[in-house]
Amino acid sequence: MLIAQISDIHASPDGPSLLAFERAIDWLKAFRPDALVLTGDLVDDGWQQGYRRIAEGLRALNFPVYLLPGNGDDRSVMRAELSEVGRWTGMSGPMHFRAAVNGVSLVGVDVTVPGQSYGEIRPHLPWLRNALSDVAIPVLLFTHQPPFEVGIEVLDQVGCRNGDALREFLEAGTRPPLGVLCGHVHRPVSGRWGSIALQTCGSLCPPNPLLFRGRHDLPLLDAPSFLVHELRKDQLLSHVVSIRSIADNV
Ligand SMILES: [Fe+2]
């Protein structure tokens, strides 16, 4: 069981991200995962043509695609332009998704707060309680902003607020997810909440450098990347797939 995860394309008219997206899509066509999840920030500034280009790439895939918005997305433009490929639980408001793919439950919670870079989980806990009440296990839970700190201050300031409430809720439930899988950080970071794996996905736009503990002097060596999650019974393995720097591709 293979779930691919792409995050933070941040497509813009003059940026290299759409080229990285096209390379990732070509690779996924050959790789053929069971599903693909996009964890937000598809374009910058609600760029409508960018959503169209992304929709075109996703329509060419012959496996299901699930999408969450990020803080850089315009929910209404994204919903309109990606309605053919997106699968959300409501026709308006938060763009949550819930799906079963080959016995694995994929649950996406839209924690974005319109007009803000940070996210917030609290208003969505009732929806999540209901979504998890009768799902098959294992469960993978997706959000854009991570509800846990990654140790990089500038990013933790704009993470998903009240992550502790989510952790408490998940650990007290009968169906804690195998993993909480996020975007927003533009770097792959992994950790744990007890038995729950925590993972952020790298970005398809140029990654953030490791601004660790206030260090701003480190050069960027990392390449854009995405993830392939493999589930083997109750084991979750997350593989990083790097895309060579755009400069190598042109
Ligand atoms: Fe973001």
Short mmCIF file of C-alpha atoms and ligand atoms in Angstrom, two decimals:
data_model
loop_
_atom_site.label_atom_id
_atom_site.label_comp_id
_atom_site.label_asym_id
_atom_site.label_seq_id
_atom_site.Cartn_x
_atom_site.Cartn_y
_atom_site.Cartn_z
CA MET A 1 0.00 0.00 0.00
CA LEU A 2 1.67 3.18 -1.20
CA ILE A 3 0.45 6.73 -0.57
CA ALA A 4 2.37 9.55 -2.25
CA GLN A 5 2.35 13.00 -0.65
CA ILE A 6 3.19 16.24 -2.42
CA SER A 7 3.20 19.57 -0.61
CA ASP A 8 3.86 23.26 -1.03
CA ILE A 9 4.18 23.66 -4.76
CA HIS A 10 3.72 27.44 -4.36
CA ALA A 11 3.30 27.78 -8.11
CA SER A 12 3.79 31.31 -9.42
CA PRO A 13 4.02 32.71 -12.95
CA ASP A 14 7.79 33.27 -12.77
CA GLY A 15 8.85 30.51 -10.36
CA PRO A 16 10.34 27.03 -11.06
CA SER A 17 7.78 25.08 -9.03
CA LEU A 18 5.50 23.98 -11.86
CA LEU A 19 8.47 22.32 -13.55
CA ALA A 20 9.21 20.40 -10.34
CA PHE A 21 5.50 19.49 -10.14
CA GLU A 22 5.53 18.16 -13.71
CA ARG A 23 8.63 16.07 -12.94
CA ALA A 24 6.98 14.66 -9.83
CA ILE A 25 3.80 13.83 -11.76
CA ASP A 26 5.78 12.06 -14.50
CA TRP A 27 7.60 10.03 -11.84
CA LEU A 28 4.32 9.14 -10.09
CA LYS A 29 2.75 8.01 -13.37
CA ALA A 30 5.51 5.43 -13.66
CA PHE A 31 5.57 4.61 -9.94
CA ARG A 32 1.76 4.18 -9.66
CA PRO A 33 0.98 4.62 -5.94
CA ASP A 34 -2.48 3.70 -4.62
CA ALA A 35 -3.31 7.37 -3.99
CA LEU A 36 -1.80 10.85 -3.90
CA VAL A 37 -2.42 13.45 -1.20
CA LEU A 38 -1.52 17.13 -1.68
CA THR A 39 -1.09 18.88 1.65
CA GLY A 40 -1.63 22.48 0.60
CA ASP A 41 -0.08 25.66 -0.70
CA LEU A 42 -0.57 24.68 -4.33
CA VAL A 43 -0.07 28.22 -5.66
CA ASP A 44 0.97 31.67 -4.47
CA ASP A 45 -1.58 34.47 -4.21
CA GLY A 46 -4.51 32.39 -5.50
CA TRP A 47 -2.97 32.20 -9.00
CA GLN A 48 -5.87 30.82 -11.04
CA GLN A 49 -3.79 29.67 -14.03
CA GLY A 50 -1.52 27.78 -11.62
CA TYR A 51 -4.50 25.85 -10.25
CA ARG A 52 -5.49 25.02 -13.85
CA ARG A 53 -2.00 23.72 -14.68
CA ILE A 54 -1.97 21.63 -11.49
CA ALA A 55 -5.47 20.26 -12.23
CA GLU A 56 -4.29 19.29 -15.72
CA GLY A 57 -1.37 17.30 -14.27
CA LEU A 58 -3.56 15.59 -11.67
CA ARG A 59 -6.26 14.66 -14.20
CA ALA A 60 -3.67 12.58 -16.05
CA LEU A 61 -3.20 10.26 -13.05
CA ASN A 62 -5.10 6.98 -12.85
CA PHE A 63 -5.23 6.79 -9.06
CA PRO A 64 -7.29 8.90 -6.61
CA VAL A 65 -6.07 12.34 -5.53
CA TYR A 66 -7.01 14.13 -2.29
CA LEU A 67 -6.24 17.79 -1.66
CA LEU A 68 -5.99 20.10 1.33
CA PRO A 69 -5.55 23.87 1.01
CA GLY A 70 -2.67 25.72 2.66
CA ASN A 71 -2.45 29.26 4.01
CA GLY A 72 -1.29 30.49 0.57
CA ASP A 73 -4.32 29.04 -1.21
CA ASP A 74 -7.58 30.74 -2.05
CA ARG A 75 -10.20 28.18 -0.97
CA SER A 76 -12.89 29.29 -3.40
CA VAL A 77 -10.60 29.52 -6.46
CA MET A 78 -8.93 26.20 -5.56
CA ARG A 79 -12.29 24.50 -5.06
CA ALA A 80 -13.58 25.80 -8.39
CA GLU A 81 -10.50 24.96 -10.44
CA LEU A 82 -9.83 21.53 -8.90
CA SER A 83 -13.42 20.32 -8.52
CA GLU A 84 -12.83 17.56 -11.09
CA VAL A 85 -9.99 15.99 -9.10
CA GLY A 86 -10.65 17.10 -5.50
CA ARG A 87 -12.88 15.15 -3.12
CA TRP A 88 -14.05 17.19 -0.13
CA THR A 89 -16.70 16.43 2.48
CA GLY A 90 -18.54 19.76 2.12
CA MET A 91 -19.50 22.04 -0.76
CA SER A 92 -18.26 25.15 1.09
CA GLY A 93 -16.23 26.10 4.16
CA PRO A 94 -13.31 23.94 5.38
CA MET A 95 -11.97 21.57 2.72
CA HIS A 96 -11.72 18.37 4.75
CA PHE A 97 -11.56 14.96 3.10
CA ARG A 98 -12.13 11.42 4.26
CA ALA A 99 -11.51 8.33 2.13
CA ALA A 100 -10.81 4.61 2.29
CA VAL A 101 -8.14 3.34 -0.10
CA ASN A 102 -7.38 -0.39 -0.09
CA GLY A 103 -8.31 -0.73 3.59
CA VAL A 104 -6.44 2.39 4.75
CA SER A 105 -8.38 5.43 5.94
CA LEU A 106 -7.10 8.79 4.75
CA VAL A 107 -8.44 11.74 6.73
CA GLY A 108 -7.52 15.32 5.81
CA VAL A 109 -8.35 18.20 8.17
CA ASP A 110 -8.30 21.71 6.75
CA VAL A 111 -6.82 23.66 9.66
CA THR A 112 -6.16 26.84 7.68
CA VAL A 113 -7.45 30.15 9.04
CA PRO A 114 -8.41 32.58 6.23
CA GLY A 115 -5.95 35.47 6.07
CA GLN A 116 -3.48 33.91 8.55
CA SER A 117 -0.28 31.90 8.10
CA TYR A 118 -0.93 29.81 11.21
CA GLY A 119 -3.52 27.05 11.47
CA GLU A 120 -5.97 26.10 14.23
CA ILE A 121 -7.30 22.63 15.04
CA ARG A 122 -9.83 23.33 17.81
CA PRO A 123 -12.88 24.25 15.65
CA HIS A 124 -12.38 21.03 13.65
CA LEU A 125 -12.16 18.54 16.52
CA PRO A 126 -15.94 17.79 16.41
CA TRP A 127 -15.69 17.00 12.67
CA LEU A 128 -12.62 14.87 13.31
CA ARG A 129 -14.35 13.01 16.17
CA ASN A 130 -17.16 12.15 13.82
CA ALA A 131 -14.82 11.28 10.94
CA LEU A 132 -12.83 8.86 13.11
CA SER A 133 -15.86 7.29 14.80
CA ASP A 134 -16.38 4.50 12.30
CA VAL A 135 -13.33 4.39 10.04
CA ALA A 136 -11.31 1.30 9.28
CA ILE A 137 -7.78 1.24 10.67
CA PRO A 138 -5.03 2.04 9.99
CA VAL A 139 -5.69 5.77 9.69
CA LEU A 140 -3.38 8.40 8.22
CA LEU A 141 -4.21 11.97 9.24
CA PHE A 142 -3.18 14.90 7.05
CA THR A 143 -3.01 18.65 7.81
CA HIS A 144 -1.25 21.59 6.15
CA GLN A 145 0.30 23.34 9.17
CA PRO A 146 1.85 20.77 11.52
CA PRO A 147 0.16 20.53 14.96
CA PHE A 148 3.59 19.89 16.50
CA GLU A 149 6.74 21.97 16.80
CA VAL A 150 9.56 21.18 14.39
CA GLY A 151 12.22 23.08 16.38
CA ILE A 152 12.58 25.90 13.84
CA GLU A 153 11.25 28.99 15.59
CA VAL A 154 10.10 31.01 12.58
CA LEU A 155 8.08 28.03 11.35
CA ASP A 156 6.75 27.01 14.76
CA GLN A 157 5.30 30.52 15.15
CA VAL A 158 3.03 29.81 12.17
CA GLY A 159 2.24 26.15 12.89
CA CYS A 160 -1.17 24.71 13.75
CA ARG A 161 -2.29 26.04 17.13
CA ASN A 162 -3.55 23.82 19.95
CA GLY A 163 -1.70 20.75 18.74
CA ASP A 164 -1.70 19.50 22.35
CA ALA A 165 -5.51 19.32 22.25
CA LEU A 166 -5.28 17.23 19.08
CA ARG A 167 -2.69 14.92 20.62
CA GLU A 168 -4.84 14.44 23.74
CA PHE A 169 -7.90 13.75 21.61
CA LEU A 170 -6.12 11.25 19.34
CA GLU A 171 -4.39 9.38 22.15
CA ALA A 172 -7.66 9.05 24.07
CA GLY A 173 -9.52 7.68 21.05
CA THR A 174 -9.94 4.11 19.88
CA ARG A 175 -8.52 4.83 16.44
CA PRO A 176 -5.33 6.86 16.87
CA PRO A 177 -3.75 7.44 13.47
CA LEU A 178 -0.60 5.63 12.49
CA GLY A 179 0.80 8.98 11.36
CA VAL A 180 0.09 12.71 11.28
CA LEU A 181 1.43 13.89 7.91
CA CYS A 182 1.77 17.59 7.15
CA GLY A 183 3.22 20.24 4.85
CA HIS A 184 3.97 23.98 5.35
CA VAL A 185 7.53 23.52 6.69
CA HIS A 186 9.18 23.06 3.25
CA ARG A 187 11.49 20.41 4.73
CA PRO A 188 11.01 16.75 5.63
CA VAL A 189 10.98 16.44 9.44
CA SER A 190 10.01 13.30 11.34
CA GLY A 191 9.21 12.65 14.99
CA ARG A 192 6.73 10.89 17.28
CA TRP A 193 3.85 11.49 19.66
CA GLY A 194 4.12 8.23 21.56
CA SER A 195 2.93 5.61 19.07
CA ILE A 196 1.85 8.20 16.47
CA ALA A 197 4.43 9.02 13.78
CA LEU A 198 4.82 12.70 12.88
CA GLN A 199 6.12 13.70 9.47
CA THR A 200 6.30 16.85 7.39
CA CYS A 201 6.74 16.66 3.64
CA GLY A 202 9.41 18.56 1.73
CA SER A 203 8.26 21.20 -0.75
CA LEU A 204 8.29 21.29 -4.53
CA CYS A 205 9.25 24.95 -4.33
CA PRO A 206 12.84 25.59 -3.18
CA PRO A 207 13.08 24.23 0.40
CA ASN A 208 13.64 26.26 3.53
CA PRO A 209 17.20 26.05 4.83
CA LEU A 210 17.63 24.46 8.26
CA LEU A 211 17.07 27.65 10.26
CA PHE A 212 17.80 25.70 13.41
CA ARG A 213 17.87 27.54 16.73
CA GLY A 214 18.19 30.92 15.06
CA ARG A 215 20.97 29.84 12.66
CA HIS A 216 20.67 31.93 9.49
CA ASP A 217 24.24 31.39 8.26
CA LEU A 218 23.79 27.93 6.75
CA PRO A 219 23.66 27.59 2.95
CA LEU A 220 20.82 25.66 1.34
CA LEU A 221 21.93 22.23 0.11
CA ASP A 222 18.54 20.55 -0.02
CA ALA A 223 16.54 19.82 -3.16
CA PRO A 224 12.77 20.00 -3.61
CA SER A 225 11.21 16.70 -2.54
CA PHE A 226 8.04 14.77 -1.86
CA LEU A 227 7.17 11.61 0.09
CA VAL A 228 6.07 8.06 -0.55
CA HIS A 229 4.48 6.40 2.48
CA GLU A 230 4.41 2.62 2.55
CA LEU A 231 2.03 0.80 4.90
CA ARG A 232 2.81 -2.75 5.87
CA LYS A 233 0.12 -3.91 8.31
CA ASP A 234 0.64 -1.49 11.24
CA GLN A 235 4.05 -0.24 10.08
CA LEU A 236 4.48 3.13 8.38
CA LEU A 237 7.61 3.83 6.34
CA SER A 238 8.08 7.25 4.75
CA HIS A 239 10.52 7.63 1.86
CA VAL A 240 11.84 10.99 0.66
CA VAL A 241 11.98 11.37 -3.13
CA SER A 242 14.21 14.31 -4.08
CA ILE A 243 13.92 16.25 -7.30
CA ARG A 244 17.22 17.45 -8.72
CA SER A 245 17.65 21.19 -8.55
CA ILE A 246 15.83 23.06 -11.26
CA ALA A 247 19.16 24.38 -12.53
CA ASP A 248 20.11 20.77 -13.43
CA ASN A 249 16.95 20.33 -15.44
CA VAL A 250 17.18 23.21 -17.86
FE FE B 1 1.97 26.95 4.27
#
